[in-house]
Coordinates of C-alpha atoms in Angstrom, one line a residue:
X11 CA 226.8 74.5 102.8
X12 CA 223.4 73.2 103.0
X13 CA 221.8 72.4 106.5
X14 CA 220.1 69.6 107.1
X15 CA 216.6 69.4 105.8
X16 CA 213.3 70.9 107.8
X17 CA 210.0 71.3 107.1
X18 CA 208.7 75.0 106.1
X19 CA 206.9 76.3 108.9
X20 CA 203.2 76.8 108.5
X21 CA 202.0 80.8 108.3
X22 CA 199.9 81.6 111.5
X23 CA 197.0 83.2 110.4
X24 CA 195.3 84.5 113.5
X25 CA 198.8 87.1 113.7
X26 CA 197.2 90.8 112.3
X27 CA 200.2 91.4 109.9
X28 CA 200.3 88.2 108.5
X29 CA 195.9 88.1 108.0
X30 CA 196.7 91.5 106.2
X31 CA 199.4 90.0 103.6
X32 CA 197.4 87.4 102.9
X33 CA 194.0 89.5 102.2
X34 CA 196.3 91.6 100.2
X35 CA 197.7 88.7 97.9
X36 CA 194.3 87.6 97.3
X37 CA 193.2 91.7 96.2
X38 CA 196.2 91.2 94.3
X39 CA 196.0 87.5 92.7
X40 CA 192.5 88.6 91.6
X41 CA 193.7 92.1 89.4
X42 CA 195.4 89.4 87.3
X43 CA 192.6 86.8 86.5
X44 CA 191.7 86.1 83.1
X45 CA 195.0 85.9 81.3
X46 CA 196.2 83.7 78.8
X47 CA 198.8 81.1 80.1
X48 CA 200.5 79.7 76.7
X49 CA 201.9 76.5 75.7
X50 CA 205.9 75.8 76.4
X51 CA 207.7 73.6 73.6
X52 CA 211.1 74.0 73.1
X53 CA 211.8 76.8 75.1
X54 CA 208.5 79.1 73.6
X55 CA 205.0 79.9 74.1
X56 CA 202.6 78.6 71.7
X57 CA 199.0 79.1 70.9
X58 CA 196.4 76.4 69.7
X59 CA 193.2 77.1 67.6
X60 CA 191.2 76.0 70.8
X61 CA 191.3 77.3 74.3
X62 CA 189.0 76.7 77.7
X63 CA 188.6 78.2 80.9
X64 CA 189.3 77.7 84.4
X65 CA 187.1 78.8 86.6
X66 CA 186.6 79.6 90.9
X67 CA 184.7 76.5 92.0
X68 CA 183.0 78.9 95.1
X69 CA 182.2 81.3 92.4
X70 CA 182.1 79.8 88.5
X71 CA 181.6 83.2 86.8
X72 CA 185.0 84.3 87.9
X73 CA 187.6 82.9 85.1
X74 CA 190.9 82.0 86.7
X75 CA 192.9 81.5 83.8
X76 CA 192.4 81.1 80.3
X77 CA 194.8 78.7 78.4
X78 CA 195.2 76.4 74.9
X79 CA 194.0 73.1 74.5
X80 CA 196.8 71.2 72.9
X81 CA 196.2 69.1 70.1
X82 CA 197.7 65.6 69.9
X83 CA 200.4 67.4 67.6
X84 CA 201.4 69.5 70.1
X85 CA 201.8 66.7 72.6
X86 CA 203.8 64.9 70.3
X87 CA 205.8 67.9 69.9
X88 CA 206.5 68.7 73.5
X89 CA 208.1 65.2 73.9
X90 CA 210.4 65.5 70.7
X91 CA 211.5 68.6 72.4
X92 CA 211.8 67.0 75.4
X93 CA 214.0 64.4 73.8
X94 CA 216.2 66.8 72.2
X95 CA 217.1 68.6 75.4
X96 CA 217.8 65.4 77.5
X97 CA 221.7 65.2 76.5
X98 CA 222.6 68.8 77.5
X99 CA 220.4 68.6 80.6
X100 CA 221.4 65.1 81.7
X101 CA 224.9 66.0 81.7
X102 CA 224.1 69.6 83.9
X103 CA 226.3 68.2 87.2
X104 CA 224.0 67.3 89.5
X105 CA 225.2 70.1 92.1
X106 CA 224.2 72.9 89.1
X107 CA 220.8 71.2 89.1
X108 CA 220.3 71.4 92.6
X109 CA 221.2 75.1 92.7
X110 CA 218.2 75.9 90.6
X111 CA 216.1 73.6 92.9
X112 CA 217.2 75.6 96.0
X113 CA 216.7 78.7 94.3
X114 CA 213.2 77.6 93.1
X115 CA 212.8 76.5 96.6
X116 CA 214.1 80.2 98.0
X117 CA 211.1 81.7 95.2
X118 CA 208.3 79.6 96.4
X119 CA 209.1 81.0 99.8
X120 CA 209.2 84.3 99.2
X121 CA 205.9 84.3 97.0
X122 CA 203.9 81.5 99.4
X123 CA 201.0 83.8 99.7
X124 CA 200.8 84.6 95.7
X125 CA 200.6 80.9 95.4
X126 CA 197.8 80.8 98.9
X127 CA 195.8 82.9 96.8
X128 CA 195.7 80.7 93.7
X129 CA 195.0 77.5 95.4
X130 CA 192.2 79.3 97.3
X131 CA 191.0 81.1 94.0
X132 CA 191.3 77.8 91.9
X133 CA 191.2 75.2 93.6
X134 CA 188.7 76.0 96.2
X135 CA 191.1 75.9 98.9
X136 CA 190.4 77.1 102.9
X137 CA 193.5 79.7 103.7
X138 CA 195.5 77.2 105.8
X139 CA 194.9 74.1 103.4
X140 CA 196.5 76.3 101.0
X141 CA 199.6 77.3 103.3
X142 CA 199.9 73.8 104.0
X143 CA 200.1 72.9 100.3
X144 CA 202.2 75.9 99.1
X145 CA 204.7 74.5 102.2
X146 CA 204.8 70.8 101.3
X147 CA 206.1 72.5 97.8
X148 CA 208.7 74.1 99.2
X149 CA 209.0 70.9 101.2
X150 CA 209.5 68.7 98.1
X151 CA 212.2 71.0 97.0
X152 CA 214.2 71.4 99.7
X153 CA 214.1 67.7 100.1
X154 CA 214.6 66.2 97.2
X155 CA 217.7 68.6 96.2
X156 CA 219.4 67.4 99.1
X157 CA 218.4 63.5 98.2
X158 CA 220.0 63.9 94.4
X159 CA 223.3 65.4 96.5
X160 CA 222.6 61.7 98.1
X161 CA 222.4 60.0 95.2
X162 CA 225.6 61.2 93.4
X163 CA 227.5 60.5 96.1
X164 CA 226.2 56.7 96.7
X165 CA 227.4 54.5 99.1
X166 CA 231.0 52.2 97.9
X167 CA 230.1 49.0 96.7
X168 CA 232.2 45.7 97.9
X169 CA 235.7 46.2 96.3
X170 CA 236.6 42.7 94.8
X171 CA 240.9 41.9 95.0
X172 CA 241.9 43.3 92.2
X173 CA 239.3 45.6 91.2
X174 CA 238.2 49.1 91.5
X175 CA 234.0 49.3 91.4
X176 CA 231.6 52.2 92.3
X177 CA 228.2 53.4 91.1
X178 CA 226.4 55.8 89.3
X179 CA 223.0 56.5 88.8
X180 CA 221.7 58.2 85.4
X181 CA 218.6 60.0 84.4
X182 CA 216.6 57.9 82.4
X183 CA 215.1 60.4 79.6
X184 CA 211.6 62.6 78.9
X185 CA 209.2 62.4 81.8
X186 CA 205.7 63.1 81.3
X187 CA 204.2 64.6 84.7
X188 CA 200.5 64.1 84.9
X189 CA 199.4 66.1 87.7
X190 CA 196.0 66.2 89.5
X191 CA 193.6 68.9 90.4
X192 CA 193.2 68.7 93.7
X193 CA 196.9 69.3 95.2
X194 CA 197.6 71.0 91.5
X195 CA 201.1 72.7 93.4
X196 CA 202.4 70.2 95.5
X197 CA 201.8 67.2 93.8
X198 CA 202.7 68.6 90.7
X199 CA 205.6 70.8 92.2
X200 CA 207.0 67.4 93.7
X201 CA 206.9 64.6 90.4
X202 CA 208.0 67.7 88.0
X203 CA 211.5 68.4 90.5
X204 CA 212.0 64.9 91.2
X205 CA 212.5 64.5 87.7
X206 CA 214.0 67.4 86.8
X207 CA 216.5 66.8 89.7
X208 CA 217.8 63.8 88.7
X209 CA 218.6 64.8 85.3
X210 CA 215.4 64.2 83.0
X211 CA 213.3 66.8 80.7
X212 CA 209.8 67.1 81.4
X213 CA 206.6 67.2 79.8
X214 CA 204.0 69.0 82.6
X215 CA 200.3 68.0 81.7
X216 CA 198.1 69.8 84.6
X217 CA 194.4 69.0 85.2
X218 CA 191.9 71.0 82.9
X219 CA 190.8 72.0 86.3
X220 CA 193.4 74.0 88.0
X221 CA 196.5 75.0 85.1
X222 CA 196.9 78.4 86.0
X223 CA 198.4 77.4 89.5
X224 CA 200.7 75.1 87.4
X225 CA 201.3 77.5 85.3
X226 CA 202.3 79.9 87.7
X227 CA 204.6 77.3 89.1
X228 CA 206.0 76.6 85.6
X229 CA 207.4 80.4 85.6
X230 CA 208.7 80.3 88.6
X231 CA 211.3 77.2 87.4
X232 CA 212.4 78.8 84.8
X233 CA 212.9 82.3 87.1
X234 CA 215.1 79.9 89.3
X235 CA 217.5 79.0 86.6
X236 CA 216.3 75.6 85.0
X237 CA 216.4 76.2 81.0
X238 CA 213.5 76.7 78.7
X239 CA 214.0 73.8 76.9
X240 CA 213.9 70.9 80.0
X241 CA 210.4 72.2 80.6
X242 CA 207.4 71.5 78.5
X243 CA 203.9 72.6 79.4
X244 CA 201.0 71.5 78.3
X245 CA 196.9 71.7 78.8
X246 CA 194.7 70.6 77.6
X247 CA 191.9 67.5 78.0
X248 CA 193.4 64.2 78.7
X249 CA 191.0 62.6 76.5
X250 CA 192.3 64.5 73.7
X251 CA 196.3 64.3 74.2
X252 CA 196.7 61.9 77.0
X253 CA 196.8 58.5 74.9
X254 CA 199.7 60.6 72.6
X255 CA 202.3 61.7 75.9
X256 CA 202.1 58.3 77.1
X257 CA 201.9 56.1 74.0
X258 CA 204.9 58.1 72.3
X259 CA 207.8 56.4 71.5
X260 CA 210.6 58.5 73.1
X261 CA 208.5 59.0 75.9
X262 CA 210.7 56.8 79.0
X263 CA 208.4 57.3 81.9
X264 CA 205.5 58.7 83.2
X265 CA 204.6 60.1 87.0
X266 CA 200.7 60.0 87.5
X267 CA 199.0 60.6 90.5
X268 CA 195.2 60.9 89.7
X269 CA 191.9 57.9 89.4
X270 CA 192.3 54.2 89.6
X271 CA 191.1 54.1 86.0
X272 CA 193.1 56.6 84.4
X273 CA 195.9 54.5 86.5
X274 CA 195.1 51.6 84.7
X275 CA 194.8 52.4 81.7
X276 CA 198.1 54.8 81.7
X277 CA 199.7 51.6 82.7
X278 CA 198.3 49.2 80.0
X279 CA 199.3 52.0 77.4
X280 CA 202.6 52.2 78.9
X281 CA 203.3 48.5 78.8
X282 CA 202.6 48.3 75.1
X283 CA 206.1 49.1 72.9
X284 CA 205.5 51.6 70.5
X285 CA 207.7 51.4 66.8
X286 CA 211.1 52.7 67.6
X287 CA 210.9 52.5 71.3
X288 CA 213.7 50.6 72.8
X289 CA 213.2 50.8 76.5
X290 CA 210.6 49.4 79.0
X291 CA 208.5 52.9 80.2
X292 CA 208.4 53.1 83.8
X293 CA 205.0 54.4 85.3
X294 CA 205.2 55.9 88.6
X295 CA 201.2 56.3 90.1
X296 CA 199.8 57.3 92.8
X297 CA 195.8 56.6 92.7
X298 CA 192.5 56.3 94.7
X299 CA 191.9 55.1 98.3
X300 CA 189.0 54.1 100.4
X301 CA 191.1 54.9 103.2
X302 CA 189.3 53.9 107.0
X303 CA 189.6 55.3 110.7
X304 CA 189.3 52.3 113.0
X305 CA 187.5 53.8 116.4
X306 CA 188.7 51.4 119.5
X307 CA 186.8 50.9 122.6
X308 CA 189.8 52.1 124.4
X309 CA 190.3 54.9 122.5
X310 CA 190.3 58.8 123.3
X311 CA 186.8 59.9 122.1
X312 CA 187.5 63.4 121.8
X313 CA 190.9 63.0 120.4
X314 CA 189.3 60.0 117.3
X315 CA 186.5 62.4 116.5
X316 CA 188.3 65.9 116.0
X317 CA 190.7 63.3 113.4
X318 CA 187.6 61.5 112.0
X319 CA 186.1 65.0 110.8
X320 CA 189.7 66.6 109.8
X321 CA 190.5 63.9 107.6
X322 CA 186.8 63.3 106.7
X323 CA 185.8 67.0 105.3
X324 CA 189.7 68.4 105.3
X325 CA 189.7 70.1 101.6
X326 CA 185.6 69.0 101.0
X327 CA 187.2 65.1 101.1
X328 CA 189.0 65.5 98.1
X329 CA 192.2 63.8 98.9
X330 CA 193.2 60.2 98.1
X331 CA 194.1 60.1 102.0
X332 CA 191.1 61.2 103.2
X333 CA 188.9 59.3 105.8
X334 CA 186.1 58.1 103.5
X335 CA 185.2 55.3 106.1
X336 CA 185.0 55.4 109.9
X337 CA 185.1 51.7 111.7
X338 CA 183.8 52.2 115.5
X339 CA 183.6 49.7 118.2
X340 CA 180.1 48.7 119.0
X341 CA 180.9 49.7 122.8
X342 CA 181.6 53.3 121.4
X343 CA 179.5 53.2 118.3
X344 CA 176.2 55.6 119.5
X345 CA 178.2 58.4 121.6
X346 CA 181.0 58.2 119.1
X347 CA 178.6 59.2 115.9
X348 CA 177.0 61.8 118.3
X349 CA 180.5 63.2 118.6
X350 CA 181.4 63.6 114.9
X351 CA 178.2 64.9 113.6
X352 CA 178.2 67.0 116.3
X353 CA 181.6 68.7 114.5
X354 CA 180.6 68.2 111.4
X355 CA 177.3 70.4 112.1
X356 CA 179.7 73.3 113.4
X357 CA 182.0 73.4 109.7
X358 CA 181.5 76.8 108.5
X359 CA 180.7 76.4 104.4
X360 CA 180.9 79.0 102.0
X361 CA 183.4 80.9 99.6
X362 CA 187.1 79.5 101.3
X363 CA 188.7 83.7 100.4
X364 CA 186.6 84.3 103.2
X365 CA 189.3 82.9 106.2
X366 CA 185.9 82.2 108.6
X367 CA 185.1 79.5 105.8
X368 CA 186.7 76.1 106.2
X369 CA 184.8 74.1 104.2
X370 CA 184.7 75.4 100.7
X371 CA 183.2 73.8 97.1
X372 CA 184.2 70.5 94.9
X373 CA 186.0 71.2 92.3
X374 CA 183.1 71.4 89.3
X375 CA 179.7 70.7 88.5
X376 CA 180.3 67.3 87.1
X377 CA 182.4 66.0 90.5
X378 CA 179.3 67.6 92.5
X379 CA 176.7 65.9 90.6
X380 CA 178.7 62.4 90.7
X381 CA 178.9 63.0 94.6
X382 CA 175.2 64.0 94.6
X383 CA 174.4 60.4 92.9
X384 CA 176.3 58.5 95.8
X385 CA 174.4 60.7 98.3
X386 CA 171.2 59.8 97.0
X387 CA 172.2 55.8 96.7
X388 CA 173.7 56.1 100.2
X389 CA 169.8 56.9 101.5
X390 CA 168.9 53.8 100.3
X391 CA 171.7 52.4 101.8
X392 CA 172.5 53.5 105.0
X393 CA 171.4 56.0 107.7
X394 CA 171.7 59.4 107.0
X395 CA 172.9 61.4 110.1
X396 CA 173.5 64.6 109.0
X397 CA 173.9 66.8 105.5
X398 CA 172.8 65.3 102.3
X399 CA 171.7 69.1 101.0
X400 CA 173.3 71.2 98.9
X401 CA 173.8 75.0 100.7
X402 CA 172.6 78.1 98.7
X403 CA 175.0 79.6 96.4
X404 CA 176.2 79.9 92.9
X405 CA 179.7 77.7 93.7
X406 CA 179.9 74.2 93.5
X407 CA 178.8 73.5 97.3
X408 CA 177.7 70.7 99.1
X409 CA 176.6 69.9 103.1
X410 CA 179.1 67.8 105.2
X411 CA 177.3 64.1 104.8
X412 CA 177.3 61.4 107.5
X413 CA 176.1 58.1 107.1
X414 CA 176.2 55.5 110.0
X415 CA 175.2 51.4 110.2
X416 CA 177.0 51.2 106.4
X417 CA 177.3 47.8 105.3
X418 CA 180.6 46.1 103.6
X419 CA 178.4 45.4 101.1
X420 CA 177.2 48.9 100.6
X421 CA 178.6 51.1 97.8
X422 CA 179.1 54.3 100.5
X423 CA 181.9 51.8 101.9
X424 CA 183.1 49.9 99.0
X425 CA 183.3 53.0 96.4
X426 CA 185.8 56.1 96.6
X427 CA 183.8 58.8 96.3
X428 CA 185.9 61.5 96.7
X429 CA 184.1 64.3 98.4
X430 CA 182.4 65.2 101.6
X431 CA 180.8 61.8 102.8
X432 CA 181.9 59.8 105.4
X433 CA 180.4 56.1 105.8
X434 CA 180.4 54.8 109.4
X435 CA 180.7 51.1 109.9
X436 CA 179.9 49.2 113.1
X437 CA 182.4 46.2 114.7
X438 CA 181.9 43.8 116.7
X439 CA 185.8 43.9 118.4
X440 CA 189.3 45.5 117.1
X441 CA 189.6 42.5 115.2
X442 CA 186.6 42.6 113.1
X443 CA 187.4 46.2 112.6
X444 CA 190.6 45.8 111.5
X445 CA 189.1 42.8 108.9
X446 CA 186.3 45.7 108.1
X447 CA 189.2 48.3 107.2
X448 CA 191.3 45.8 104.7
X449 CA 188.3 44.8 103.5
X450 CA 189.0 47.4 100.4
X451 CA 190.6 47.3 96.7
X452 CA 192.8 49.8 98.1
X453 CA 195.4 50.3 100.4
X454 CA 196.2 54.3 100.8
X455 CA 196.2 55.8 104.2
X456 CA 194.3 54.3 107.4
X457 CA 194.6 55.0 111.0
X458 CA 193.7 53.5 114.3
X459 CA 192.8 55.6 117.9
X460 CA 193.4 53.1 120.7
X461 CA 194.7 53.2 124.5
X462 CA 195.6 49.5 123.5
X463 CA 199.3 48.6 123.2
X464 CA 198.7 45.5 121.8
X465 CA 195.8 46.5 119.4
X466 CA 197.8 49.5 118.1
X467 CA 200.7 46.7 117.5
X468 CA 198.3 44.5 115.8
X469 CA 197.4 47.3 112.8
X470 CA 201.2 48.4 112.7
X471 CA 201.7 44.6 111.7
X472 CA 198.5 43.7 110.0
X473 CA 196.3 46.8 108.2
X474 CA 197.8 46.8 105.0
X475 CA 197.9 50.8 104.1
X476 CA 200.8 52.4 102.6
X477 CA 200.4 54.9 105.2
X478 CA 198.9 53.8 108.7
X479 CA 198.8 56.4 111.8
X480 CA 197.9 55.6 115.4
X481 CA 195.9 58.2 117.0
X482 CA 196.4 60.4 115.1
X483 CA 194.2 61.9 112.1
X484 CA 195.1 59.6 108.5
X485 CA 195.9 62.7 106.2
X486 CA 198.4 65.7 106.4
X487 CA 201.6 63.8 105.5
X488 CA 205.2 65.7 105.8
X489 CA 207.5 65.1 103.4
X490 CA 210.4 63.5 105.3
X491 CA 208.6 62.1 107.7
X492 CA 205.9 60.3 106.2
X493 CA 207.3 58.7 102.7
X494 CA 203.2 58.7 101.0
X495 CA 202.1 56.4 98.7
X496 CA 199.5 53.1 98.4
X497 CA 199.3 49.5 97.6
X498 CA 196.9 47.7 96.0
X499 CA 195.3 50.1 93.6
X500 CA 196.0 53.1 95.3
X501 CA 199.3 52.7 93.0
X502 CA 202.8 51.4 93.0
X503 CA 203.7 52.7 96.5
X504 CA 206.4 55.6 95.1
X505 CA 206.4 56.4 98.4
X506 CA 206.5 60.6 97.7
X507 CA 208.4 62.8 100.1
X508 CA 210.8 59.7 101.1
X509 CA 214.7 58.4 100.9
X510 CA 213.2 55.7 98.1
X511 CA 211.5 58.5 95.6
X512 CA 214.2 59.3 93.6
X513 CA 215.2 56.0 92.7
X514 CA 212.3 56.0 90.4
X515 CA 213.4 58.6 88.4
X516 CA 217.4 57.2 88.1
X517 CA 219.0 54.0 86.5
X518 CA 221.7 52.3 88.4
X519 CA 224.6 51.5 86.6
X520 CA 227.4 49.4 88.1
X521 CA 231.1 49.8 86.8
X522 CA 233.6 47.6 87.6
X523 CA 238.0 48.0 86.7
X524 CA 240.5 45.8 86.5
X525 CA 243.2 47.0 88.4
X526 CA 245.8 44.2 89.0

């Protein structure tokens, strides 16, 4: 019997015993740095001519991982093979395939700290924005194997006199899973076992950035049970073998979650039939936001400010969801930005293995440059309140930055930046504010801190986000509880985590009997 679906608990750091097996994962995630993490096509490894490095953003002489670049070849390879497998795997009951799930489900559990240590290693994460991550991935199994037990069970149709109808719903084919680097487990954890789940092969395509987490994760699948052959894995630039997973012919859809422009262009690629392809690809993507916290004269100072910087420098602002724009109520505006540069000043940054460090690097040189070039346009621009520097040290490290009396017009509040600056807008009322926060190509995450019933009922009705909060912070969503995903060009709304998700993966088909 499974019980009903709850969220993992969170591991409570400050606890002696569990400090200590943590500290000791990361000793013992860093004995095994270095290797090579092959290529998976049709159930074995495989080598390429070519390989690259990833590397420990808070420390870039220390090589994570070392694994192939696929050629185009390869990539072409991986979805034949995924192709191939789809018939036996699509007709694995759905009950056998949600076995595996809950057994990948029970791994990931057992082994949350080996995975901590990677994130923190890899990815730059602080300890408990790795817990949290490593969770929501247990999070995303655990639901979504009880959603496909939904699924093939659905609801009875309207029986016509005479007739017998139900429904079923069927896998669709090869899924190519383009995961990002900056939730490289979760994310990529959640669109690889939603497809898998409802019966479709996969081709996983990690960021260049962070593929030995991914590969990591990869093992531990087939270690629960799925077969060899449902899984391909491949790294590799997506310059190089991008254009040839999405363009291929027996490729039916993709899952992205990364930049608006890699969005795009996925989805004009997608759109355009290939010789020999006989379906319509789907494109599931989740992309960019510009996402705002709207400050209300009414609101709890203490309460808007403590969310303001949590979303705002949470992970170095490197999530789609975080607070890249804060929209304050002139009556508020002066003691308000006081407030949150106050708490930005007191973020501890350095090396995130160190537990006294919250706020760790970017991911690489290139991202800290790019957010180096907006820092420098934002002088021009805008006020500088506080940060702006780059701390001393050989990782990828950058000051908490705070700009206040940004313009609409400005490109610190027009732009996702994605990294540690926060643009801070004035309004003249809630309802200027509110115009101020949908005021964006995007439409992501926002939130709004108010004591004002009908203020907080006018953004439930009118700021168009996929994800809105009230008075509360505008990241951290539970899967379950807060279905995630964007509109405008934050992506087609998938709406991750939710009852709806899995619907993207499946194909309805309706079947109807005579019976009389």
């Amino acid at each position: 019997m499974i019980l009903p679906f709850q969220n993992e608990p969170y591991s409570d750091f400050t606890k002696p015993a569990i400090r200590v097996a943590m500290e000791c994962a990361l000793e013992g995630a860093r004995k095994h740095l270095g290797a090579l993490h092959p290529l998976r096509i049709a159930g074995r490894a495989a080598e390429s001519a070519e390989t690259f490095s990833s590397l420990n953003p808070a420390n870039p002489s220390e090589v994570i991982g070392i694994h192939p670049g696929a050629t185009p070849a390869q990539a072409a390879a991986a979805v034949d093979a995924a192709w191939q497998a789809f018939p036996g795997w699509s007709r694995t009951p759905a009950v056998e395939r949600v076995t595996y799930l809950m057994a990948a489900a029970s791994l990931l559990k057992r082994r949350k700290n080996e995975f901590n240590a990677l994130l923190i290693l890899e990815a730059g994460k602080s300890w408990i924005e790795a817990e949290a991550e490593t969770s929501e991935a247990i999070d995303f199994c655990e639901y979504y194997g009880r959603e496909m037990l939904r699924f093939e069970s659905p609801a009875p149709l309207v029986q016509l006199r005479g007739e017998h109808g139900w429904l079923r719903y069927l896998p669709l084919g090869p899924a190519v899973i383009v995961a990002p680097w900056n939730f490289p487990l979760a994310i990529l954890c959640g669109m690889t076992v939603a497809a898998l789940v409802a019966g479709n092969t996969v081709v996983v395509k990690p960021s260049s950035d962070t593929p030995t987490v991914a590969a990591h994760f990869v093992e531990l699948l087939l270690e629960a049970g799925f077969p060899s052959e449902a899984i391909q894995f491949i790294t590799g630039g997506g310059g190089s073998i991008g254009d040839t997973l999405v363009a291929h012919p027996r490729t039916r859809l993709i899952s992205f979650t990364g930049s608006r422009d890699v969005g795009l262009r996925i989805n004009q690629l997608a759109a355009t039939p290939q010789p020999g392809q006989i379906w319509i690809k789907r494109v599931i993507a989740e992309m960019g936001g510009k996402d705002a916290i709207v400050v209300d004269s009414t609101a709890d100072l203490e309460a808007a400010a403590a969310g303001v910087v949590a979303s705002a420098f949470g992970y170095q602002g490197q999530k789609c969801s975080a607070c890249s724009r804060a929209i304050v109520h002139d009556a508020v505006y002066d003691s308000f930005l006081d407030m949150i540069a106050d708490r930005a000043g007191m973020l501890s940054v350095g090396a995130p293995a160190d537990p006294a460090h919250t706020f760790g690097p970017v991911i690489n040189e290139h991202a800290r440059k790019t957010i180096q070039g907006y820092i420098e346009r934002g002088k021009s621009e805008a006020r500088l309140v506080t940060g702006g520097g780059v701390p001393a040290g050989d990782g990828y490290f950058l000051d908490p930055t705070i700009f206040a009396d940004v313009e609409p017009s400005s490109v610190l509040f027009r732009e996702e930046i994605f990294g540690p600056v926060l643009a801070v807008t004035r309004a003249s009322n809630f309802e200027h504010a509110l115009a101020l926060a949908n005021d964006t190509e995007y439409g992501l995450t926002g939130a709004v801190y108010s004591r004002t019933r009908e203020h907080l009922d006018a953004a439930a009705a009118h700021f168009f986000v996929g994800n809105l909060y009230l008075n509360r912070k505008c990241t951290g969503a539970m899967v379950g509880a807060h279905p995630f995903g964007g509109f405008n060009m934050s992506g087609t709304d998938s709406k991750a985590g939710g009852p709806d998700y899995l619907l993207q993966f499946l194909q309805a088909k309706a079947i109807a009997e005579k019976t009389g």
